[in-house]
XYZ file of C-alpha atoms in Angstrom:
294
model
C -52.779 15.411 -80.327
C -50.042 18.442 -80.248
C -52.350 21.882 -79.849
C -51.788 24.107 -82.637
C -50.439 26.356 -79.905
C -48.357 24.365 -77.066
C -47.825 26.421 -74.166
C -43.727 25.673 -74.235
C -41.639 26.267 -77.309
C -37.943 23.897 -76.683
C -35.211 25.164 -79.066
C -32.086 23.405 -80.207
C -29.768 24.072 -82.175
C -28.082 20.996 -83.403
C -24.924 20.475 -85.537
C -22.436 16.554 -86.049
C -24.437 15.259 -82.842
C -25.455 12.191 -84.694
C -23.660 9.829 -80.778
C -26.191 12.882 -78.451
C -28.853 13.777 -80.076
C -31.118 11.259 -79.036
C -30.743 10.712 -75.817
C -31.376 14.465 -75.291
C -34.570 14.092 -77.343
C -35.599 11.092 -74.983
C -34.796 13.028 -71.827
C -37.770 16.090 -73.662
C -40.265 13.345 -74.603
C -40.166 11.935 -70.991
C -40.762 15.096 -69.614
C -43.872 15.123 -67.049
C -45.266 18.019 -68.830
C -46.560 17.271 -72.425
C -47.550 20.340 -73.752
C -44.696 21.603 -76.007
C -43.103 21.334 -79.332
C -39.621 20.778 -80.196
C -37.803 22.560 -82.815
C -34.546 21.231 -83.368
C -32.431 23.540 -85.457
C -29.870 21.803 -87.862
C -26.555 23.886 -88.488
C -25.724 21.595 -91.618
C -24.534 18.643 -90.481
C -22.384 16.271 -91.976
C -23.429 13.093 -90.123
C -26.654 11.817 -89.616
C -27.985 13.884 -86.956
C -30.928 15.432 -89.459
C -32.198 11.854 -90.281
C -32.087 10.928 -86.497
C -34.127 13.876 -85.601
C -36.117 13.182 -88.694
C -37.368 9.522 -88.155
C -38.303 10.902 -84.397
C -40.092 13.704 -85.132
C -42.258 10.835 -87.423
C -42.525 9.008 -84.066
C -43.518 12.067 -81.894
C -45.202 14.879 -83.569
C -44.071 17.250 -80.600
C -41.140 17.044 -82.528
C -39.868 19.257 -85.015
C -36.694 19.312 -87.628
C -35.431 23.037 -88.773
C -32.669 23.421 -91.242
C -30.904 26.433 -91.211
C -30.776 28.365 -95.131
C -27.150 28.137 -96.565
C -28.112 31.974 -97.429
C -28.143 32.481 -93.823
C -24.745 32.689 -90.905
C -23.801 29.575 -89.928
C -24.126 28.764 -85.970
C -26.104 28.672 -82.540
C -27.222 31.994 -82.679
C -29.149 32.133 -86.054
C -30.804 28.794 -85.657
C -31.942 30.019 -81.689
C -32.951 32.818 -84.037
C -34.233 30.825 -86.254
C -36.783 28.510 -83.629
C -37.940 31.728 -81.858
C -38.956 33.094 -85.191
C -41.506 30.257 -85.972
C -41.960 29.346 -82.290
C -45.646 28.635 -81.484
C -45.015 28.391 -77.466
C -46.156 31.111 -74.690
C -43.242 30.538 -73.178
C -40.030 29.696 -74.352
C -36.901 27.285 -73.622
C -33.494 27.215 -75.277
C -31.033 23.947 -74.954
C -28.587 22.457 -76.218
C -28.492 18.954 -78.019
C -25.670 17.301 -76.029
C -27.659 18.295 -72.477
C -30.236 16.288 -70.647
C -33.497 17.662 -68.900
C -34.462 15.482 -66.416
C -38.026 15.054 -66.144
C -39.687 17.282 -63.776
C -37.697 20.503 -65.762
C -40.543 21.957 -67.743
C -43.537 21.322 -65.082
C -41.742 22.461 -62.598
C -40.777 26.016 -64.206
C -43.702 26.394 -65.679
C -45.435 26.303 -62.536
C -43.363 28.776 -61.148
C -43.357 31.160 -63.757
C -47.116 30.843 -63.230
C -47.290 31.345 -59.824
C -46.462 34.954 -59.688
C -48.466 37.842 -61.900
C -46.525 39.531 -65.328
C -43.023 37.310 -64.591
C -40.796 37.780 -67.638
C -38.564 34.910 -66.533
C -37.970 32.300 -64.477
C -34.355 30.681 -63.784
C -33.176 26.849 -62.445
C -29.634 25.726 -62.402
C -27.658 23.245 -64.359
C -25.590 20.162 -63.463
C -22.213 18.697 -64.966
C -22.350 15.040 -66.127
C -19.130 14.000 -67.269
C -17.777 11.203 -69.509
C -18.087 8.009 -66.839
C -21.077 9.126 -65.922
C -20.381 10.953 -62.770
C -22.522 13.844 -61.652
C -21.568 17.393 -59.972
C -23.503 19.767 -58.316
C -22.268 23.334 -58.324
C -22.595 25.821 -55.907
C -22.942 28.949 -58.445
C -25.131 32.185 -58.178
C -28.889 32.768 -60.058
C -30.021 35.057 -57.706
C -28.985 38.451 -57.612
C -29.463 42.775 -56.158
C -28.166 43.847 -59.670
C -28.369 41.262 -62.061
C -27.160 43.075 -65.170
C -23.745 44.476 -63.338
C -23.503 40.524 -61.885
C -23.850 39.146 -64.869
C -21.347 41.702 -67.067
C -18.647 40.907 -64.154
C -19.606 36.947 -64.039
C -20.928 36.830 -60.717
C -24.152 35.449 -62.164
C -24.236 32.885 -63.887
C -27.434 31.921 -66.311
C -26.393 28.957 -68.065
C -27.646 28.696 -71.646
C -30.914 25.632 -70.227
C -31.419 27.689 -67.206
C -34.027 30.031 -68.240
C -37.564 29.445 -69.200
C -38.583 32.734 -71.200
C -42.414 34.443 -70.945
C -42.193 34.893 -75.337
C -43.545 38.365 -74.530
C -40.922 39.251 -73.121
C -38.607 38.193 -75.640
C -41.013 39.884 -78.985
C -39.788 43.015 -76.878
C -36.081 42.838 -78.582
C -35.167 44.190 -81.888
C -32.882 41.788 -82.093
C -32.024 37.725 -80.707
C -28.817 35.922 -80.281
C -26.331 38.362 -81.687
C -25.401 36.218 -85.247
C -21.950 37.520 -85.266
C -20.845 35.524 -82.340
C -19.385 31.917 -82.529
C -19.372 32.086 -78.996
C -20.443 33.818 -75.300
C -23.716 34.556 -77.126
C -25.632 33.670 -74.821
C -23.528 35.701 -72.067
C -24.298 38.950 -74.496
C -27.957 37.894 -75.320
C -28.745 37.681 -71.432
C -27.146 40.907 -70.396
C -29.101 41.849 -72.975
C -31.845 41.200 -72.185
C -31.416 41.551 -67.881
C -30.151 45.454 -68.516
C -34.373 46.141 -68.709
C -34.440 45.238 -65.644
C -36.727 42.536 -66.279
C -39.441 41.272 -63.496
C -37.673 37.591 -63.260
C -37.586 34.520 -60.331
C -34.757 31.812 -59.689
C -35.336 28.561 -58.767
C -32.961 26.810 -55.798
C -32.962 23.662 -57.735
C -31.058 21.549 -60.378
C -33.253 20.528 -64.058
C -30.584 19.946 -66.418
C -27.362 17.993 -66.924
C -24.432 19.271 -68.906
C -22.648 17.267 -70.560
C -18.803 18.040 -70.725
C -17.522 16.098 -73.608
C -14.669 16.065 -75.917
C -16.667 17.454 -78.846
C -18.651 20.462 -76.487
C -18.070 23.975 -77.149
C -17.609 24.538 -73.067
C -14.684 21.918 -73.302
C -12.289 24.962 -74.360
C -11.529 26.732 -71.715
C -10.388 29.894 -71.038
C -7.079 29.938 -70.551
C -4.478 33.075 -70.029
C -2.933 31.848 -73.666
C -5.774 30.871 -75.566
C -6.142 34.219 -77.671
C -8.578 32.664 -80.405
C -11.255 32.377 -76.700
C -10.330 36.138 -75.540
C -10.965 37.089 -79.372
C -14.315 35.884 -78.974
C -15.333 37.371 -75.235
C -13.744 40.436 -76.772
C -16.218 40.831 -79.245
C -18.899 39.889 -77.403
C -17.935 42.863 -75.321
C -18.365 44.820 -78.387
C -21.685 43.888 -79.461
C -22.829 43.973 -75.968
C -22.098 47.752 -75.660
C -23.354 48.524 -79.562
C -26.278 45.968 -79.416
C -27.065 48.287 -76.376
C -26.435 51.227 -78.260
C -23.152 52.508 -75.551
C -25.321 52.578 -72.502
C -23.511 50.918 -70.370
C -20.103 51.358 -71.958
C -18.416 53.143 -68.966
C -19.498 49.330 -66.878
C -17.605 47.623 -69.874
C -14.177 49.316 -69.685
C -14.063 49.121 -66.271
C -15.270 45.178 -66.051
C -12.600 44.415 -68.909
C -9.823 46.875 -69.169
C -7.971 44.149 -66.928
C -8.867 41.243 -68.909
C -8.258 42.756 -72.433
C -4.708 44.175 -70.948
C -3.702 40.182 -69.816
C -5.452 39.880 -73.606
C -2.708 42.273 -74.883
C 0.695 41.188 -72.926
C 0.087 37.188 -73.784
C -0.842 38.625 -78.239
C 2.856 40.887 -77.576
C 4.284 37.482 -76.097
C 3.062 35.433 -78.461
C 3.833 37.640 -81.328
C 0.826 37.272 -82.216
C 0.712 41.524 -83.676
C -3.396 41.106 -85.421
C -4.694 40.409 -81.487
C -2.215 43.031 -80.190
C -3.521 45.716 -82.639
C -7.285 44.395 -82.047
C -6.994 45.088 -78.000
C -5.425 48.644 -78.279
C -7.798 49.525 -80.939
C -10.480 48.003 -78.385
C -8.416 50.048 -75.370
C -8.574 52.714 -76.877
C -12.021 53.449 -78.311
C -13.755 52.729 -74.830
C -11.557 55.327 -72.985
C -12.232 57.851 -75.752
C -16.084 57.225 -74.817
C -15.331 57.616 -71.264
C -13.774 60.398 -71.746
C -17.031 62.053 -73.274
C -19.037 60.785 -70.810
C -17.312 62.637 -68.018
C-alpha cells in the first residue's frame, strides 16, 4: 500500500510518447526503492500516451496521470510546475518521458542525500543510449567550486534527471520552471537554483540512460546556423536575468556577448531581420545595464 506521503515524487512531462513511455514507466516501477509516487503530466498528447499511462496506473497505484488544462501554457515547464504543485514527496526527482532509470537510482540518491545534514540536493550523472542500443558514458563535470558561474558558462552540466531535490529547498523559490521557455528551461531553472549557493553534493555515478532518437528535443543540436535554437537560448538568458532581478547581468553579458554577436552575424548573413534586430537589442540592453553598474 502506498504511503499518503511518499518519500520521493517523480515528475514527468509527456507529449506523444506512446512508443517509449511504457519502457520509461517500467524502469521506474522496477526501482529497488519503492516508496515513491510518479506523476505523469500529459501536455495534450494526440496519440495513446494518456491511455497507456492510465492503464499502467491502474496496475500500480504509485503512478498517476495528470493533464495540463487547456488554459495553461503548453510545454514541459508548465507540466513540471503542475506536478511540483501537487507532489507529496519529501524529495523531488524530475525525469523525462523517453529516458530510463537504472534500478538503484532512487535508492542510491536517497541514501546519499540523507547521509549529510541539510543538503538541498544531490546530483549524479546521465549516460547516453542510442537507437542501436549502444550506451556511452560521457565524461562531463558535475562538481565545481563556483557552480553558478560554471553552469552559466555551460562548463557544469546538470541534466534534467541528474539532481534529487529536497522539496523544502524548491518550495523556497517564488517561481518554478519558467513557462515562457520552449527550450533551455532546465538550464535557466538550475542556474537560478545555483545562484543562491545551495548546499549540495555530487555522486560520480551514472544512474540514468538518456535516449537519443529522432523525436527527442536533444536531437536538435546547437549549430551556428540554427537561428531558432539560438533565439531560444537568448530568451533563456533574458529570463534568467529577469528571474534573478538583474543581479547577474554583468556575468551574463560577459559570457554571452560572443554568442549573441555570432547570432547577429548569422542572422544578417541569412537576411533574418527579426533575429538581427533581436540580437542587437539584447546587446544594447545588457550593455546599458553594465554601464549603469560601472
